[in-house]
Amino acid sequence: MITHIQGKLTEKNPTHVVIDCNGVGYLLNISLHTYSQIPEGELLKLYTHLQVKEDSHTLYGFSSLAEREIFRLLISVSGIGSSIARTMLSSLTPKQVREGIATGDVALIQSIKGIGAKTAQRVIIELKDKIIKIYDIDEVSVSQGNTNKDEALSALEVLGFVKKQAERVVDKIMIAQPDANVETIIKQALKNL
């Protein structure tokens, strides 16, 4: 119903802001991520999500459409309310949440206060396909570093190197150059094996 609010920033806190829009002050609950994105100055525009309950109408504000979309996906999962979704977006960036779900990283999702193992698994099961489809994430590209490492290791094995020894060398290369491509990893490994 209310898709965004633009007006004069009258109050700014890590958990909420008040925006004066034509004489009416709107209180918007925000995540720490949005708080960190709010520029200095008076004029502010935040994208909103209006949650209507029997006893309250609550506005949530987001610095980007992507963050609002992730919030809406999260609250669609049973067991994830708006406060846990907001905590997730305060602990992690929207991109980290998106990639954590897409790669099935239960430990990352579970690291958020208020989320147990079962809830983390439910979030991943219910949202993984949606996130991959919406954001057109290629499951391989999300964990590109590991894929490059795996490809390099299998190539070194084919060349006759012992897997354990090759793995130690490749791990050192990956620490030094996390975004190295397969060719670079193999070339560096051959120098050190």
PDB file of C-alpha atoms in Angstrom, residues 77-188:
ATOM      1  CA  VAL A  77       8.868 -18.425   5.768  1.00  0.00           C
ATOM      2  CA  SER A  78       6.924 -19.812   8.724  1.00  0.00           C
ATOM      3  CA  GLY A  79       8.831 -19.183  11.952  1.00  0.00           C
ATOM      4  CA  ILE A  80      10.466 -16.003  10.622  1.00  0.00           C
ATOM      5  CA  GLY A  81       8.726 -12.887  11.827  1.00  0.00           C
ATOM      6  CA  SER A  82       9.535  -9.310  10.965  1.00  0.00           C
ATOM      7  CA  SER A  83      11.829  -8.888  13.989  1.00  0.00           C
ATOM      8  CA  ILE A  84      13.978 -11.930  13.078  1.00  0.00           C
ATOM      9  CA  ALA A  85      14.066 -10.841   9.413  1.00  0.00           C
ATOM     10  CA  ARG A  86      15.219  -7.392  10.555  1.00  0.00           C
ATOM     11  CA  THR A  87      17.857  -8.985  12.820  1.00  0.00           C
ATOM     12  CA  MET A  88      19.117 -11.017   9.845  1.00  0.00           C
ATOM     13  CA  LEU A  89      19.443  -7.861   7.742  1.00  0.00           C
ATOM     14  CA  SER A  90      21.211  -6.151  10.648  1.00  0.00           C
ATOM     15  CA  SER A  91      23.717  -8.980  11.113  1.00  0.00           C
ATOM     16  CA  LEU A  92      24.388  -9.611   7.418  1.00  0.00           C
ATOM     17  CA  THR A  93      24.144  -7.547   4.239  1.00  0.00           C
ATOM     18  CA  PRO A  94      21.274  -8.399   1.860  1.00  0.00           C
ATOM     19  CA  LYS A  95      23.887  -9.869  -0.513  1.00  0.00           C
ATOM     20  CA  GLN A  96      25.288 -12.141   2.226  1.00  0.00           C
ATOM     21  CA  VAL A  97      21.783 -13.335   3.140  1.00  0.00           C
ATOM     22  CA  ARG A  98      20.985 -13.961  -0.529  1.00  0.00           C
ATOM     23  CA  GLU A  99      24.210 -15.872  -1.193  1.00  0.00           C
ATOM     24  CA  GLY A 100      23.999 -17.787   2.097  1.00  0.00           C
ATOM     25  CA  ILE A 101      20.551 -19.070   1.140  1.00  0.00           C
ATOM     26  CA  ALA A 102      21.527 -19.760  -2.499  1.00  0.00           C
ATOM     27  CA  THR A 103      24.566 -21.822  -1.445  1.00  0.00           C
ATOM     28  CA  GLY A 104      22.699 -23.595   1.372  1.00  0.00           C
ATOM     29  CA  ASP A 105      25.023 -22.199   4.068  1.00  0.00           C
ATOM     30  CA  VAL A 106      23.127 -23.378   7.185  1.00  0.00           C
ATOM     31  CA  ALA A 107      25.940 -22.247   9.527  1.00  0.00           C
ATOM     32  CA  LEU A 108      25.771 -18.653   8.218  1.00  0.00           C
ATOM     33  CA  ILE A 109      21.974 -18.421   8.592  1.00  0.00           C
ATOM     34  CA  GLN A 110      22.131 -20.145  11.990  1.00  0.00           C
ATOM     35  CA  SER A 111      24.768 -17.640  13.206  1.00  0.00           C
ATOM     36  CA  ILE A 112      22.001 -15.029  13.469  1.00  0.00           C
ATOM     37  CA  LYS A 113      20.547 -14.509  16.949  1.00  0.00           C
ATOM     38  CA  GLY A 114      17.157 -16.192  17.280  1.00  0.00           C
ATOM     39  CA  ILE A 115      17.616 -18.718  14.468  1.00  0.00           C
ATOM     40  CA  GLY A 116      18.157 -22.385  15.292  1.00  0.00           C
ATOM     41  CA  ALA A 117      19.258 -25.230  13.037  1.00  0.00           C
ATOM     42  CA  LYS A 118      15.722 -26.238  11.997  1.00  0.00           C
ATOM     43  CA  THR A 119      14.668 -22.674  11.170  1.00  0.00           C
ATOM     44  CA  ALA A 120      17.890 -22.107   9.198  1.00  0.00           C
ATOM     45  CA  GLN A 121      17.233 -25.272   7.192  1.00  0.00           C
ATOM     46  CA  ARG A 122      13.602 -24.243   6.603  1.00  0.00           C
ATOM     47  CA  VAL A 123      14.700 -20.805   5.332  1.00  0.00           C
ATOM     48  CA  ILE A 124      17.100 -22.443   2.878  1.00  0.00           C
ATOM     49  CA  ILE A 125      14.640 -25.122   1.735  1.00  0.00           C
ATOM     50  CA  GLU A 126      11.790 -22.650   1.183  1.00  0.00           C
ATOM     51  CA  LEU A 127      13.786 -19.778  -0.365  1.00  0.00           C
ATOM     52  CA  LYS A 128      16.732 -21.326  -2.231  1.00  0.00           C
ATOM     53  CA  ASP A 129      14.858 -21.888  -5.518  1.00  0.00           C
ATOM     54  CA  LYS A 130      13.094 -18.515  -5.323  1.00  0.00           C
ATOM     55  CA  ILE A 131      16.354 -16.638  -4.718  1.00  0.00           C
ATOM     56  CA  ILE A 132      18.207 -18.470  -7.483  1.00  0.00           C
ATOM     57  CA  LYS A 133      15.302 -17.721  -9.868  1.00  0.00           C
ATOM     58  CA  ILE A 134      14.724 -14.063  -8.845  1.00  0.00           C
ATOM     59  CA  TYR A 135      18.383 -13.050  -8.759  1.00  0.00           C
ATOM     60  CA  ASP A 136      19.386 -15.363 -11.620  1.00  0.00           C
ATOM     61  CA  ILE A 137      22.192 -16.768  -9.495  1.00  0.00           C
ATOM     62  CA  ASP A 138      24.130 -19.544 -11.123  1.00  0.00           C
ATOM     63  CA  GLU A 139      24.707 -21.978  -8.243  1.00  0.00           C
ATOM     64  CA  VAL A 140      28.242 -22.584  -9.516  1.00  0.00           C
ATOM     65  CA  SER A 141      29.208 -18.910  -9.656  1.00  0.00           C
ATOM     66  CA  VAL A 142      28.170 -18.287  -6.054  1.00  0.00           C
ATOM     67  CA  SER A 143      30.883 -20.628  -4.777  1.00  0.00           C
ATOM     68  CA  GLN A 144      33.320 -19.775  -7.549  1.00  0.00           C
ATOM     69  CA  GLY A 145      36.380 -19.837  -5.313  1.00  0.00           C
ATOM     70  CA  ASN A 146      35.710 -23.433  -4.255  1.00  0.00           C
ATOM     71  CA  THR A 147      34.970 -24.486  -7.837  1.00  0.00           C
ATOM     72  CA  ASN A 148      38.277 -23.058  -9.051  1.00  0.00           C
ATOM     73  CA  LYS A 149      40.058 -24.823  -6.200  1.00  0.00           C
ATOM     74  CA  ASP A 150      38.338 -28.138  -6.987  1.00  0.00           C
ATOM     75  CA  GLU A 151      39.097 -27.878 -10.700  1.00  0.00           C
ATOM     76  CA  ALA A 152      42.741 -27.080  -9.992  1.00  0.00           C
ATOM     77  CA  LEU A 153      43.028 -30.017  -7.568  1.00  0.00           C
ATOM     78  CA  SER A 154      41.535 -32.501 -10.037  1.00  0.00           C
ATOM     79  CA  ALA A 155      43.880 -31.205 -12.768  1.00  0.00           C
ATOM     80  CA  LEU A 156      46.891 -31.661 -10.461  1.00  0.00           C
ATOM     81  CA  GLU A 157      45.745 -35.193  -9.613  1.00  0.00           C
ATOM     82  CA  VAL A 158      45.522 -36.006 -13.320  1.00  0.00           C
ATOM     83  CA  LEU A 159      49.090 -34.719 -13.647  1.00  0.00           C
ATOM     84  CA  GLY A 160      50.130 -37.326 -11.047  1.00  0.00           C
ATOM     85  CA  PHE A 161      50.442 -35.279  -7.850  1.00  0.00           C
ATOM     86  CA  VAL A 162      49.346 -36.684  -4.483  1.00  0.00           C
ATOM     87  CA  LYS A 163      45.980 -35.160  -3.469  1.00  0.00           C
ATOM     88  CA  LYS A 164      46.951 -34.290   0.147  1.00  0.00           C
ATOM     89  CA  GLN A 165      50.160 -32.540  -0.925  1.00  0.00           C
ATOM     90  CA  ALA A 166      48.415 -30.703  -3.785  1.00  0.00           C
ATOM     91  CA  GLU A 167      45.605 -29.629  -1.461  1.00  0.00           C
ATOM     92  CA  ARG A 168      48.045 -28.038   1.029  1.00  0.00           C
ATOM     93  CA  VAL A 169      49.754 -26.060  -1.747  1.00  0.00           C
ATOM     94  CA  VAL A 170      46.436 -24.980  -3.339  1.00  0.00           C
ATOM     95  CA  ASP A 171      45.067 -23.877   0.054  1.00  0.00           C
ATOM     96  CA  LYS A 172      48.113 -21.622   0.538  1.00  0.00           C
ATOM     97  CA  ILE A 173      47.548 -20.129  -2.936  1.00  0.00           C
ATOM     98  CA  MET A 174      43.838 -19.555  -2.206  1.00  0.00           C
ATOM     99  CA  ILE A 175      44.721 -17.701   1.017  1.00  0.00           C
ATOM    100  CA  ALA A 176      47.212 -15.491  -0.809  1.00  0.00           C
ATOM    101  CA  GLN A 177      44.999 -14.950  -3.893  1.00  0.00           C
ATOM    102  CA  PRO A 178      41.307 -15.680  -3.036  1.00  0.00           C
ATOM    103  CA  ASP A 179      40.073 -14.620  -6.502  1.00  0.00           C
ATOM    104  CA  ALA A 180      42.701 -16.535  -8.505  1.00  0.00           C
ATOM    105  CA  ASN A 181      41.406 -18.352 -11.592  1.00  0.00           C
ATOM    106  CA  VAL A 182      42.043 -22.050 -12.282  1.00  0.00           C
ATOM    107  CA  GLU A 183      45.049 -21.422 -14.553  1.00  0.00           C
ATOM    108  CA  THR A 184      46.761 -19.200 -11.984  1.00  0.00           C
ATOM    109  CA  ILE A 185      46.179 -21.737  -9.207  1.00  0.00           C
ATOM    110  CA  ILE A 186      47.642 -24.587 -11.308  1.00  0.00           C
ATOM    111  CA  LYS A 187      50.666 -22.529 -12.446  1.00  0.00           C
ATOM    112  CA  GLN A 188      51.444 -21.443  -8.868  1.00  0.00           C
TER     113      GLN A 188
END
